[in-house]
mmCIF file of C-alpha atoms and ligand atoms in Angstrom:
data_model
loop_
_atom_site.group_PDB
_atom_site.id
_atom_site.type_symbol
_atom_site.label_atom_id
_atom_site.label_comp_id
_atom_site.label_asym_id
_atom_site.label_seq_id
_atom_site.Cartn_x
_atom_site.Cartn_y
_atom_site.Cartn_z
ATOM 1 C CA UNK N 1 11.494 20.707 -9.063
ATOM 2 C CA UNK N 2 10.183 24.134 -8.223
ATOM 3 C CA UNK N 3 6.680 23.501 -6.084
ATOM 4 C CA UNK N 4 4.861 27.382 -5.480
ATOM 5 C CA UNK N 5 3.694 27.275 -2.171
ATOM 6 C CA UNK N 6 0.390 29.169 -1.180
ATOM 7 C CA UNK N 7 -1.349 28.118 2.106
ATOM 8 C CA UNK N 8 -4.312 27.061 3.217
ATOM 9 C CA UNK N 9 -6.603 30.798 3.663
ATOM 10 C CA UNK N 10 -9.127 28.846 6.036
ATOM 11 C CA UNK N 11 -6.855 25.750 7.358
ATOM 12 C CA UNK N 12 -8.945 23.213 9.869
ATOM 13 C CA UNK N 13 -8.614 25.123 13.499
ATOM 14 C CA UNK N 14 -5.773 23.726 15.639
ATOM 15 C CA UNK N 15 -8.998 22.261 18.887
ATOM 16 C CA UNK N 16 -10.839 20.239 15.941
ATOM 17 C CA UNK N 17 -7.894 18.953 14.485
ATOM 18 C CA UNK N 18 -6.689 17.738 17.453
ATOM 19 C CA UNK N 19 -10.243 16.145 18.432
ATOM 20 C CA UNK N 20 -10.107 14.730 14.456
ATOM 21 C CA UNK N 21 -6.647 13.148 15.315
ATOM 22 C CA UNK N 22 -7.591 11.232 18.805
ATOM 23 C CA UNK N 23 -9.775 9.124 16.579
ATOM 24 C CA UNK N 24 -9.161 9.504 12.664
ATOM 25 C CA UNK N 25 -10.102 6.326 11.419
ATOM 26 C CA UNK N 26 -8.480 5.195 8.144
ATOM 27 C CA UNK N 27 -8.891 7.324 4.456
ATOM 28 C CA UNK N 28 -12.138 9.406 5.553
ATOM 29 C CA UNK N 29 -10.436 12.638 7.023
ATOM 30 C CA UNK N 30 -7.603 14.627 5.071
ATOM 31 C CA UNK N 31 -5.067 17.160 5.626
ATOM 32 C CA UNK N 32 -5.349 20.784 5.025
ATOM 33 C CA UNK N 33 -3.289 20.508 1.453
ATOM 34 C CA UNK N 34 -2.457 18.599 -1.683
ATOM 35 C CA UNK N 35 0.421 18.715 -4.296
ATOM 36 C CA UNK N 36 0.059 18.586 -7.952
ATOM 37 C CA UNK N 37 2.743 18.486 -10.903
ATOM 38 C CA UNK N 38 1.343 18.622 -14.821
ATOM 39 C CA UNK N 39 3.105 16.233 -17.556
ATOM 40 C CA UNK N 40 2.103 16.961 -20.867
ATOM 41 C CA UNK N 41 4.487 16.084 -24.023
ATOM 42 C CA UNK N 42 5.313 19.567 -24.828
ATOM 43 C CA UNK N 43 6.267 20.562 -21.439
ATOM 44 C CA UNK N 44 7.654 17.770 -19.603
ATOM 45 C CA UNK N 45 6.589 18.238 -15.781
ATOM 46 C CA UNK N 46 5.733 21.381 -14.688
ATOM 47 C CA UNK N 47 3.501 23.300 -12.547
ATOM 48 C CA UNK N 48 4.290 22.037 -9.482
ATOM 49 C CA UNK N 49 1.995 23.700 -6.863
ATOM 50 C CA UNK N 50 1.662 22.975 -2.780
ATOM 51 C CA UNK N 51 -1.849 24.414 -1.991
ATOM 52 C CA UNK N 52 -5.330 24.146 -0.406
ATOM 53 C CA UNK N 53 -6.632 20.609 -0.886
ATOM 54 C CA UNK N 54 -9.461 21.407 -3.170
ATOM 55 C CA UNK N 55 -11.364 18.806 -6.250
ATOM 56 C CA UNK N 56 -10.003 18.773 -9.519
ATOM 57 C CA UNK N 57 -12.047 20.298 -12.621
ATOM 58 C CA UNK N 58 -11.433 17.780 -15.095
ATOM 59 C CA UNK N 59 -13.019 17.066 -18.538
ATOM 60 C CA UNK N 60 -15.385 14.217 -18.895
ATOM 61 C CA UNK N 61 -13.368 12.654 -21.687
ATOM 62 C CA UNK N 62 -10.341 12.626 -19.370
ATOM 63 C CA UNK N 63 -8.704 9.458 -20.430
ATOM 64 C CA UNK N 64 -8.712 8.036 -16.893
ATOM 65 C CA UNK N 65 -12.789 7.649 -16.853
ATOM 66 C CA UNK N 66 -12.524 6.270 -19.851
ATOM 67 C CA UNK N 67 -9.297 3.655 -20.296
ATOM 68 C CA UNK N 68 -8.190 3.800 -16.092
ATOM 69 C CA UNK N 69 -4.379 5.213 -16.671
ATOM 70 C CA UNK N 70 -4.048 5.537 -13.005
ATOM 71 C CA UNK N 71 -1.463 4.123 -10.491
ATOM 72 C CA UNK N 72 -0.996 5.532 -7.084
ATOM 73 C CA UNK N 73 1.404 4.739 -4.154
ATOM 74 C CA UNK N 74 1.023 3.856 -0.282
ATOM 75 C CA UNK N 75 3.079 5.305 2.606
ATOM 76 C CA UNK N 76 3.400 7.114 5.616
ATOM 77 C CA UNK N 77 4.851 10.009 8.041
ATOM 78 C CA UNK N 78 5.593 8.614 11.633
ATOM 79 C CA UNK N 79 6.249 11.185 14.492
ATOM 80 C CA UNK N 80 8.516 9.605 16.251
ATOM 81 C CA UNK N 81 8.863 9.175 20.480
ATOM 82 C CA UNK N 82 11.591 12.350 19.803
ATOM 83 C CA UNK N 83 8.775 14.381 17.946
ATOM 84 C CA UNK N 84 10.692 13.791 14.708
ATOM 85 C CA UNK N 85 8.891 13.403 11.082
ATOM 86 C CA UNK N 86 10.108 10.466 9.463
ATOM 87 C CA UNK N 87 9.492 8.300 6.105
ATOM 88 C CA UNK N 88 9.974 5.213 5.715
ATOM 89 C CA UNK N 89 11.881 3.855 2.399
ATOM 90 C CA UNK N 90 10.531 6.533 0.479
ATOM 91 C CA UNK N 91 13.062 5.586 -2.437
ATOM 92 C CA UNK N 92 11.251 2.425 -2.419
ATOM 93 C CA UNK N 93 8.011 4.019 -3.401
ATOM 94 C CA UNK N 94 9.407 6.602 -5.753
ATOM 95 C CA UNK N 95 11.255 3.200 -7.494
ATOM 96 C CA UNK N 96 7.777 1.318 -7.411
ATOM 97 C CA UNK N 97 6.154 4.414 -8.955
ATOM 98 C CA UNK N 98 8.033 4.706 -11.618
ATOM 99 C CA UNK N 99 7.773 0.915 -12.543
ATOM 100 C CA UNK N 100 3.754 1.067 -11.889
ATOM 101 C CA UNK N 101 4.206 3.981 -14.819
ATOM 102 C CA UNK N 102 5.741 2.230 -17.331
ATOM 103 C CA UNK N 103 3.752 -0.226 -16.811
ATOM 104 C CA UNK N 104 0.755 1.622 -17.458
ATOM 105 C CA UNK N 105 2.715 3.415 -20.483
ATOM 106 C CA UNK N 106 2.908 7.155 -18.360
ATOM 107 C CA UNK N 107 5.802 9.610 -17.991
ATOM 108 C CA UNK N 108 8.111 8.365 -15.197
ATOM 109 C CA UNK N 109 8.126 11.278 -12.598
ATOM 110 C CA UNK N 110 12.080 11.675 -11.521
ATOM 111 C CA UNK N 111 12.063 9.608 -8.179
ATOM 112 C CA UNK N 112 13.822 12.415 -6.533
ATOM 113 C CA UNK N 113 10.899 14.615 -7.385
ATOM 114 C CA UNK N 114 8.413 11.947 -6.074
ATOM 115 C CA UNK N 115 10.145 12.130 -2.502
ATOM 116 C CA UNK N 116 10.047 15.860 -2.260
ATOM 117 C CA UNK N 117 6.536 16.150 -3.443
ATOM 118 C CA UNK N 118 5.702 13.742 -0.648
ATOM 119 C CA UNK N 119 8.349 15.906 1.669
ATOM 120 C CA UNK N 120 6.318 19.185 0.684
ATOM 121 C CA UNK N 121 3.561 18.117 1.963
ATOM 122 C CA UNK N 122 4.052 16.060 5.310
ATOM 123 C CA UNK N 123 6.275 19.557 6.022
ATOM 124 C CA UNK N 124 3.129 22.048 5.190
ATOM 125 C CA UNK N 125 0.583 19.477 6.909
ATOM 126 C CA UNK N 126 3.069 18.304 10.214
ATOM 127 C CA UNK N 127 0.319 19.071 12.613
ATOM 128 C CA UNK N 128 -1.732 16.470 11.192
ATOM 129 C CA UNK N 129 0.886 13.967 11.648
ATOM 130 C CA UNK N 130 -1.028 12.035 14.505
ATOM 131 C CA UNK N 131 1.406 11.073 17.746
ATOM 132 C CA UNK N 132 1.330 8.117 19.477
ATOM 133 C CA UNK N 133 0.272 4.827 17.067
ATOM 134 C CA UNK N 134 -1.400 6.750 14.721
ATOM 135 C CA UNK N 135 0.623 8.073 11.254
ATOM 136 C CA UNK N 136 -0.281 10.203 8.583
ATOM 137 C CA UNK N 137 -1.285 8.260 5.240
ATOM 138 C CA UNK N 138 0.566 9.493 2.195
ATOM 139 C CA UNK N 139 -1.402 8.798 -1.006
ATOM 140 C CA UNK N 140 0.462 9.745 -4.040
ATOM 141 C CA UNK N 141 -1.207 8.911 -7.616
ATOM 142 C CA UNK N 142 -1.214 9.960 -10.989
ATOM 143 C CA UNK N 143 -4.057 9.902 -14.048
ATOM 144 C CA UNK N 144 -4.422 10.504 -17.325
ATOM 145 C CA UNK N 145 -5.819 13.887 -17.697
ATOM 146 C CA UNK N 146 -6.407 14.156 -21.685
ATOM 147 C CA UNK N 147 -9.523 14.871 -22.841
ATOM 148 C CA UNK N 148 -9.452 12.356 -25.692
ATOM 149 C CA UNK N 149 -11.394 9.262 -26.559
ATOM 150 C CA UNK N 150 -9.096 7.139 -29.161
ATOM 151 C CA UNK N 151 -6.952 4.526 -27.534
ATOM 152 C CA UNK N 152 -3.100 5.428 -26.977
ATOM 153 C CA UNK N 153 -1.192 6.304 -23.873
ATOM 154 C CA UNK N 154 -2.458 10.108 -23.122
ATOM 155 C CA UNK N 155 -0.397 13.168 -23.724
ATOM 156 C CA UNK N 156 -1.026 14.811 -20.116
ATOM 157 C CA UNK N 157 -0.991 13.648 -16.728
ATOM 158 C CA UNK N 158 -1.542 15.172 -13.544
ATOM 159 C CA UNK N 159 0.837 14.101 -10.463
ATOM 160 C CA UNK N 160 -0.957 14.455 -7.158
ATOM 161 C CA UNK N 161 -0.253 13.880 -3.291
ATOM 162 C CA UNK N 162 -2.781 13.930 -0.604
ATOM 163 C CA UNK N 163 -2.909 13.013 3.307
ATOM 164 C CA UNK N 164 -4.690 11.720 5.751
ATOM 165 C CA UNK N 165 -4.549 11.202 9.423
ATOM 166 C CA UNK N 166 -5.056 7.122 9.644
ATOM 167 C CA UNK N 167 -5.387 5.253 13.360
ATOM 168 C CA UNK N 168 -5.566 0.836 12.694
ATOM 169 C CA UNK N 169 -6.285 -0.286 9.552
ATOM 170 C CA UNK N 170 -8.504 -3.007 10.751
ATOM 171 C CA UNK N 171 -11.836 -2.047 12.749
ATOM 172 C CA UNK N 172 -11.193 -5.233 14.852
ATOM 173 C CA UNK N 173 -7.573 -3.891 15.608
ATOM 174 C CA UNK N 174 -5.301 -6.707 16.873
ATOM 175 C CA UNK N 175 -7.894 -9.619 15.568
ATOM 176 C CA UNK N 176 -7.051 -12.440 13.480
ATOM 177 C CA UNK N 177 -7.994 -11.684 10.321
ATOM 178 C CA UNK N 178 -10.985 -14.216 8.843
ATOM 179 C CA UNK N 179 -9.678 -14.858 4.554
ATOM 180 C CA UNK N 180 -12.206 -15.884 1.984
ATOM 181 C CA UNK N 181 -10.469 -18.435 -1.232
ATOM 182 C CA UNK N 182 -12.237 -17.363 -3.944
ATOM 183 C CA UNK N 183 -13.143 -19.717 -6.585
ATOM 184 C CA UNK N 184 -14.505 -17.259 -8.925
ATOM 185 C CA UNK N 185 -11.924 -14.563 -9.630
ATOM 186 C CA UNK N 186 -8.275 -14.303 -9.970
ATOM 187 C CA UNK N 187 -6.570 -10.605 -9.788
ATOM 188 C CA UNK N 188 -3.566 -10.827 -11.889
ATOM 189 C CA UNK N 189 -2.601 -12.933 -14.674
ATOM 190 C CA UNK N 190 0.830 -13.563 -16.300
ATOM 191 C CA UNK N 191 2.128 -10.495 -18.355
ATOM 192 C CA UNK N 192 -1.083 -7.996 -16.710
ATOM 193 C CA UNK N 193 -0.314 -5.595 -14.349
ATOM 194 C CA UNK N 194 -0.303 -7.583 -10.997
ATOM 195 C CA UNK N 195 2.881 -5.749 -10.368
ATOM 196 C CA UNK N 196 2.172 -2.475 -10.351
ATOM 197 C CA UNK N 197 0.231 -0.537 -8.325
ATOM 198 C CA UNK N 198 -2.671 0.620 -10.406
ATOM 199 C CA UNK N 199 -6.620 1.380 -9.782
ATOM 200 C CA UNK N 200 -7.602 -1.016 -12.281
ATOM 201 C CA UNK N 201 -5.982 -3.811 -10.204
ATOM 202 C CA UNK N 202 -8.321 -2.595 -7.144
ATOM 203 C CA UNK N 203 -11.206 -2.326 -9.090
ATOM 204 C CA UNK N 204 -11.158 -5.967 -10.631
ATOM 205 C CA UNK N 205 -10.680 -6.957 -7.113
ATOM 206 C CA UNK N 206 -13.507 -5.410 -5.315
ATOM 207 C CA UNK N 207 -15.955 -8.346 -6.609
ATOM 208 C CA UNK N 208 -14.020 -10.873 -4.469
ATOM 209 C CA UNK N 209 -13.772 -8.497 -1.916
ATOM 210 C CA UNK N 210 -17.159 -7.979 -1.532
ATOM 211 C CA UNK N 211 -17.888 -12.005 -2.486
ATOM 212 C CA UNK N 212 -15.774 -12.673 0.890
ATOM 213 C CA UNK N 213 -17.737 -9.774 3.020
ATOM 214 C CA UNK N 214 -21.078 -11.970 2.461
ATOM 215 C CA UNK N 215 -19.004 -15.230 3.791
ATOM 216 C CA UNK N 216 -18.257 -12.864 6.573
ATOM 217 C CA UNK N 217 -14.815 -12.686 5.832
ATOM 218 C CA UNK N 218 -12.132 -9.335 6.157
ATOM 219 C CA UNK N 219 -9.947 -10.011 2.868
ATOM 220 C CA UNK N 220 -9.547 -11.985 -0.041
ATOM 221 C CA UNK N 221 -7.158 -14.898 -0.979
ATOM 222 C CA UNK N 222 -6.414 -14.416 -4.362
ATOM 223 C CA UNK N 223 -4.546 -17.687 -6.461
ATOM 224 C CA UNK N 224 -2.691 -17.938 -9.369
ATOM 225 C CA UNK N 225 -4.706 -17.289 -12.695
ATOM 226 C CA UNK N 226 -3.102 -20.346 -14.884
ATOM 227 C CA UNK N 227 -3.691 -22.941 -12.333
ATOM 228 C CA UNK N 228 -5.609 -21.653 -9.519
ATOM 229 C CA UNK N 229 -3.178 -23.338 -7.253
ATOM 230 C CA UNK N 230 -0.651 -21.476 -5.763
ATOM 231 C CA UNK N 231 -1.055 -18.980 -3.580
ATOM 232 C CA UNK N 232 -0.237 -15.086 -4.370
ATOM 233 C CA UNK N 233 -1.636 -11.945 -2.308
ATOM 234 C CA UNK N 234 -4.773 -10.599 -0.793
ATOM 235 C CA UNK N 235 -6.007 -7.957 -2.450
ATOM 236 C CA UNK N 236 -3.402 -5.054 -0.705
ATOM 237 C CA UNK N 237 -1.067 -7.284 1.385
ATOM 238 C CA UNK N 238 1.321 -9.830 1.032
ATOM 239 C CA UNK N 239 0.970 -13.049 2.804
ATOM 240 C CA UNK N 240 4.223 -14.574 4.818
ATOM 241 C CA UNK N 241 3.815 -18.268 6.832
ATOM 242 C CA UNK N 242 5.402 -19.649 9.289
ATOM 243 C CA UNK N 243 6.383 -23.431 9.866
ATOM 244 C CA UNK N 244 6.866 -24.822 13.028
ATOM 245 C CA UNK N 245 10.862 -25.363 13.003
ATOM 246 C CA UNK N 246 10.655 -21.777 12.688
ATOM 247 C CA UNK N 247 11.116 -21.128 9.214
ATOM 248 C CA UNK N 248 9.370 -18.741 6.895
ATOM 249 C CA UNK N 249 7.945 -19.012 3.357
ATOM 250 C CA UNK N 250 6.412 -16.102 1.459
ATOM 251 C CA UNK N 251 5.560 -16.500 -2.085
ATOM 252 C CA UNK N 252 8.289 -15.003 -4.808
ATOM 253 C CA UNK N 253 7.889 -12.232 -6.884
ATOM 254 C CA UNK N 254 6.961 -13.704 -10.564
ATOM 255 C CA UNK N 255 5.288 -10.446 -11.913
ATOM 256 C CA UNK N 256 1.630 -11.019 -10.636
ATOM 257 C CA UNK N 257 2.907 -10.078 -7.222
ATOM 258 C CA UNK N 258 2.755 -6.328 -5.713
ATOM 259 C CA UNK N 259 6.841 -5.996 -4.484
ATOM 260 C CA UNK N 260 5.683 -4.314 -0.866
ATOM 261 C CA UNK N 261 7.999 -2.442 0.628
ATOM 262 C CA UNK N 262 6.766 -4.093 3.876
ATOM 263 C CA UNK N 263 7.078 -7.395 2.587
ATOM 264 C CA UNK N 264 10.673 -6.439 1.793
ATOM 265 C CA UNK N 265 11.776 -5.128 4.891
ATOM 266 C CA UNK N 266 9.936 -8.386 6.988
ATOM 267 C CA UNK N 267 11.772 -10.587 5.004
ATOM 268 C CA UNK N 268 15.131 -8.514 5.848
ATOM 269 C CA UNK N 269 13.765 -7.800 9.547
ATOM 270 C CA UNK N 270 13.891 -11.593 9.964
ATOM 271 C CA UNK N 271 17.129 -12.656 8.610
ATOM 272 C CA UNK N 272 18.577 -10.119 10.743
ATOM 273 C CA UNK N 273 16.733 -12.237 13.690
ATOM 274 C CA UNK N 274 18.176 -15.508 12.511
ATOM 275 C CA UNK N 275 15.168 -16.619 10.657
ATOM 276 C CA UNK N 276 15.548 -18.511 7.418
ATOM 277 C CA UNK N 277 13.253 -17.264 4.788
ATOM 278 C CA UNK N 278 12.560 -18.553 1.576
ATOM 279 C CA UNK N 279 10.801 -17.030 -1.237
ATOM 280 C CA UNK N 280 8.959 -20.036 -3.159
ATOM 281 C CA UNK N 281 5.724 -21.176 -4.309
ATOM 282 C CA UNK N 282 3.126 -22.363 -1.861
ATOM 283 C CA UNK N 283 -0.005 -23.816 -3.204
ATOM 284 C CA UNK N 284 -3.349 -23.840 -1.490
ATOM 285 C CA UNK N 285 -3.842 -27.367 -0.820
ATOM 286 C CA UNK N 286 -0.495 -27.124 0.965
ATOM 287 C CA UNK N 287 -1.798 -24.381 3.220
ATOM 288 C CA UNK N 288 -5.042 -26.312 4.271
ATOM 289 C CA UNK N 289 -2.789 -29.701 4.915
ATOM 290 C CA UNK N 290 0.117 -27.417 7.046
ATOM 291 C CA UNK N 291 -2.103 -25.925 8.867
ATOM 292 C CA UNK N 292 -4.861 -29.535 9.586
ATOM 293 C CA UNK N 293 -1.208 -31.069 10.832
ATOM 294 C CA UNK N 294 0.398 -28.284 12.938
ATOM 295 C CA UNK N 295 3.273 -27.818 10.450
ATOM 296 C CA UNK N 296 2.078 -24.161 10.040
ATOM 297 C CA UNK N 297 1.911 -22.417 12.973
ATOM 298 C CA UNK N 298 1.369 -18.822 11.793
ATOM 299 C CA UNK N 299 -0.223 -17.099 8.919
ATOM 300 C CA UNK N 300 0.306 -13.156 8.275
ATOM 301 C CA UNK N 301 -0.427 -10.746 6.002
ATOM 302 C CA UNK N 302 1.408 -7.263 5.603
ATOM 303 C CA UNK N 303 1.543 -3.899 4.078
ATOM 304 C CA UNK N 304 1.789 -0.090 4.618
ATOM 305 C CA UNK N 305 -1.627 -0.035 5.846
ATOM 306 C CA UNK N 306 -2.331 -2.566 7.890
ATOM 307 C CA UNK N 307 1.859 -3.144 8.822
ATOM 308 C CA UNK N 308 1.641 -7.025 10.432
ATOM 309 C CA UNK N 309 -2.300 -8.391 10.826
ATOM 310 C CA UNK N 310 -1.976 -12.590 11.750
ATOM 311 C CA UNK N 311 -4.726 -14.622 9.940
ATOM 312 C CA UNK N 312 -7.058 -16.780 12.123
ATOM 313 C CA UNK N 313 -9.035 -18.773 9.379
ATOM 314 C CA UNK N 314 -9.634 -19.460 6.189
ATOM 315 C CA UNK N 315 -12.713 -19.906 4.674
ATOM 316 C CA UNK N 316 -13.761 -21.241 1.275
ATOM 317 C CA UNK N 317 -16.835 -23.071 -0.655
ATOM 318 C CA UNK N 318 -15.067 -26.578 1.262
ATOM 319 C CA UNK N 319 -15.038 -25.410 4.145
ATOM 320 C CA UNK N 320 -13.001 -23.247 7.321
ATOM 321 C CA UNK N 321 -10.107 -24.141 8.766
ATOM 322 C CA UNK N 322 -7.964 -22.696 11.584
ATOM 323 C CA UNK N 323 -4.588 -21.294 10.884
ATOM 324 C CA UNK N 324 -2.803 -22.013 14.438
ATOM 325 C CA UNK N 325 -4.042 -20.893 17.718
ATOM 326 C CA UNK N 326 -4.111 -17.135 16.166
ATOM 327 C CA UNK N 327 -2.287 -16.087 18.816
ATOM 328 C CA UNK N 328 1.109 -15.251 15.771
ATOM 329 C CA UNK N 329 4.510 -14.405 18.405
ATOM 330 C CA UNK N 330 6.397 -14.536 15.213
ATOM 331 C CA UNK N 331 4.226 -12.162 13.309
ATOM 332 C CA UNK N 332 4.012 -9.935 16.722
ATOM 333 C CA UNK N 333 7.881 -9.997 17.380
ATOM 334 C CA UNK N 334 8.297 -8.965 13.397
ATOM 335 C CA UNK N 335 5.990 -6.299 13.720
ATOM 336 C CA UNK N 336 7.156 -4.128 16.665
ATOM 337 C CA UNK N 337 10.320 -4.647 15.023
ATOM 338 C CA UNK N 338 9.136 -3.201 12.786
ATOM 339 C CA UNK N 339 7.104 -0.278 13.668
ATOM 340 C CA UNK N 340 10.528 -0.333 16.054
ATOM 341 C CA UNK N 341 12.592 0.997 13.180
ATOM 342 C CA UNK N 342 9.495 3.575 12.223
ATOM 343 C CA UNK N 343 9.007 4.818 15.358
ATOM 344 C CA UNK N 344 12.675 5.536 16.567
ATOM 345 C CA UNK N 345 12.902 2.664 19.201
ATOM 346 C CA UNK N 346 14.489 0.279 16.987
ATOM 347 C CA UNK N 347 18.373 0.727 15.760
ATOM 348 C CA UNK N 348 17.607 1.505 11.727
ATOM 349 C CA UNK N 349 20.312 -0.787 11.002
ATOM 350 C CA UNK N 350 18.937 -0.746 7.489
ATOM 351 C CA UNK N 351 19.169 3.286 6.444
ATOM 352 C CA UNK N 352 14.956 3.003 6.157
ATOM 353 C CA UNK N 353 14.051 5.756 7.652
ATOM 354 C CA UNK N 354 14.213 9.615 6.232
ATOM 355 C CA UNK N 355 14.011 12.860 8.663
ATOM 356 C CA UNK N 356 11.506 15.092 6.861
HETATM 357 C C1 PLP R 401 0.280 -1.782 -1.868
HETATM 358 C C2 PLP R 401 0.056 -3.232 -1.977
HETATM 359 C C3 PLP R 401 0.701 -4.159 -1.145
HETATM 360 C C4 PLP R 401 1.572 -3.756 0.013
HETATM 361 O O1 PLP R 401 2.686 -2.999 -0.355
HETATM 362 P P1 PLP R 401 3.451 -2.140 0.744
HETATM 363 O O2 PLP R 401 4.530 -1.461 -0.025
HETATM 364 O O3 PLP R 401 3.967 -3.090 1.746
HETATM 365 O O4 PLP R 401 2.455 -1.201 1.331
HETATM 366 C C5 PLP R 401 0.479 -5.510 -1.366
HETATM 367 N N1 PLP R 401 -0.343 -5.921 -2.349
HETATM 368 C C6 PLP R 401 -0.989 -5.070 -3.159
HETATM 369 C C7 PLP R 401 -1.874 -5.597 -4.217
HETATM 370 C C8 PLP R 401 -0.813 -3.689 -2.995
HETATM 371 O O5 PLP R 401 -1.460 -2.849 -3.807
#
């Protein structure tokens, strides 16, 4: 794919990017540039532009305000100790992007074409790649840009990447994360799109999210939507627990499950430590009872984002209770494994990470 480069005319100055980048936060400040790629039927994909990151003029009966066909991926640049740029599993999101599109019944952008759109722009925007612990957040999505209000798949899309300079995740930092149960809402139910990575999923979750905020909580627990039993996700991270002979459960991927790519490469990461790791159900009553008797002695949750955050307590209309001493040495050790292999201090045993 042929992406016409124009730069930036006015890019940020080189002293308040640098101040921007000792303290970024997460998903307020962005990079100098964007890339965008058109699908329409005639065409196929074309347009493909690297330019000034600037808002989209789009018509109010785009289909996405109307009928949310919108998925979007999560990833990032590291700079690594050498002062390399490096992605990590970027096949895995072009793979998960194409399954979140059809899915959502869009064109399937050629993965190869995903990976250098996301190449094009850490390369253009490589002085915003923050060193040290931060990384620069790759957000690549995709709408449906037809102006047309009947119901059918829409007949043009627009592919877009943007950045942004990201420090922790969590305010707290290393804290134990606090999780609400909800009783109220479920996020994805057999044969939706719990799977894929799409808006809609977000927004149906945001309820919970802001039910658990009120209980004073950072996340949501979300359980299964036939039984309300079994454990699944929080609302952008997967949940791994540890027993105390050691082992680790996390629960399997049965289609209301997001695949992460971090998940993924934990569950790898461990078995290369010698960890057994099994991928089966867990139910919430099991949870409260492992972790009243000691028999769990960690909790985690992971993703892109947030990489490895342990879980302190969990709260829900019966009550809290404590998830081990919060302390997590398995969940530590896992992470700067980890972030290991990202940054360039770890062997990549694995073939994970990609020079940009
Ligand atoms: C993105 C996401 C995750 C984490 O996936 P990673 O590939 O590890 O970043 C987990 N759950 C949900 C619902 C997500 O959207």
């Amino acid at each position: 794919m042929n992406f016409a480069v124009t730069p930036h005319a006015s890019p940020v100055p080189a002293d308040v990017r640098s101040k921007t980048l000792e303290d970024p936060g997460f998903g307020r400040v962005f990079s100098d540039h964007m890339v965008t790629l058109r699908w329409s039927k005639e065409r196929g994909w074309h347009d493909g532009k690297v330019a000034a990151r600037q808002p989209f003029a789009i018509d109010p009966a785009s289909s996405v305000l109307h009928y949310a066909q919108e998925i979007f991926e999560g990833m990032k640049a590291y700079r690594t100790a050498k002062g390399e740029l490096v992605l990590f599993r970027p096949d895995m999101n072009a793979a998960r992007f194409a399954r979140s599109a059809e899915r959502l019944a869009m064109p399937v952008l050629p993965e190869a074409t995903f990976v250098e759109a996301v190449e094009a722009l850490v390369r253009i925007d490589k002085d915003w790649v923050p060193s040290g612990a931060g990384s620069l957040y790759l957000r690549p999505f995709m709408f449906a840009s037809e102006a047309f209000l009947g119901v059918r798949p829409a007949l043009e899309y627009i592919f877009c990447v943007i950045a942004c300079p990201v420090g922790p995740y969590f305010k707290g930092g290393d804290k134990p994360l606090k999780l609400w149960v909800s009783d109220n809402y479920t996020r994805a139910a057999p044969g939706g799109t719990g799977a894929a990575k799409c808006g809609g999923n977000y927004a149906a979750s945001l309820i919970a999210q802001a039910e658990a905020a009120t209980h004073g909580c950072d996340q949501v627990v979300f359980l299964d939507a036939a039984e309300h039993r079994w454990v699944e996700e929080l609302g952008g991270m997967n949940l791994f627990f540890v027993m105390n002979d050691g082992s680790i459960v996390t629960p399997p991927l049965t289609g209301t499950i997001l695949p992460g790519i971090t998940r993924d490469s934990i569950i790898q990461i461990a078995r290369g430590l010698g960890l057994q790791v099994k991928e089966a159900p867990y139910s919430m009553d099991q949870w409260r009872s492992d972790a009243q008797s000691g028999k769990l002695s960690e909790a985690f949750a992971c993703g892109t984002a947030a990489v490895v955050a342990s879980i302190g307590e969990i709260v829900s209309s019966s009550g809290t209770i404590r998830v081990g001493n919060g302390a997590g040495p398995v969940a530590q050790k896992l992470k700067e494994q980890l972030i290991g292999v990202q940054r360039g201090s770890v062997a990549d045993a694995h073939g994970w990470v990609r020079r940009v």
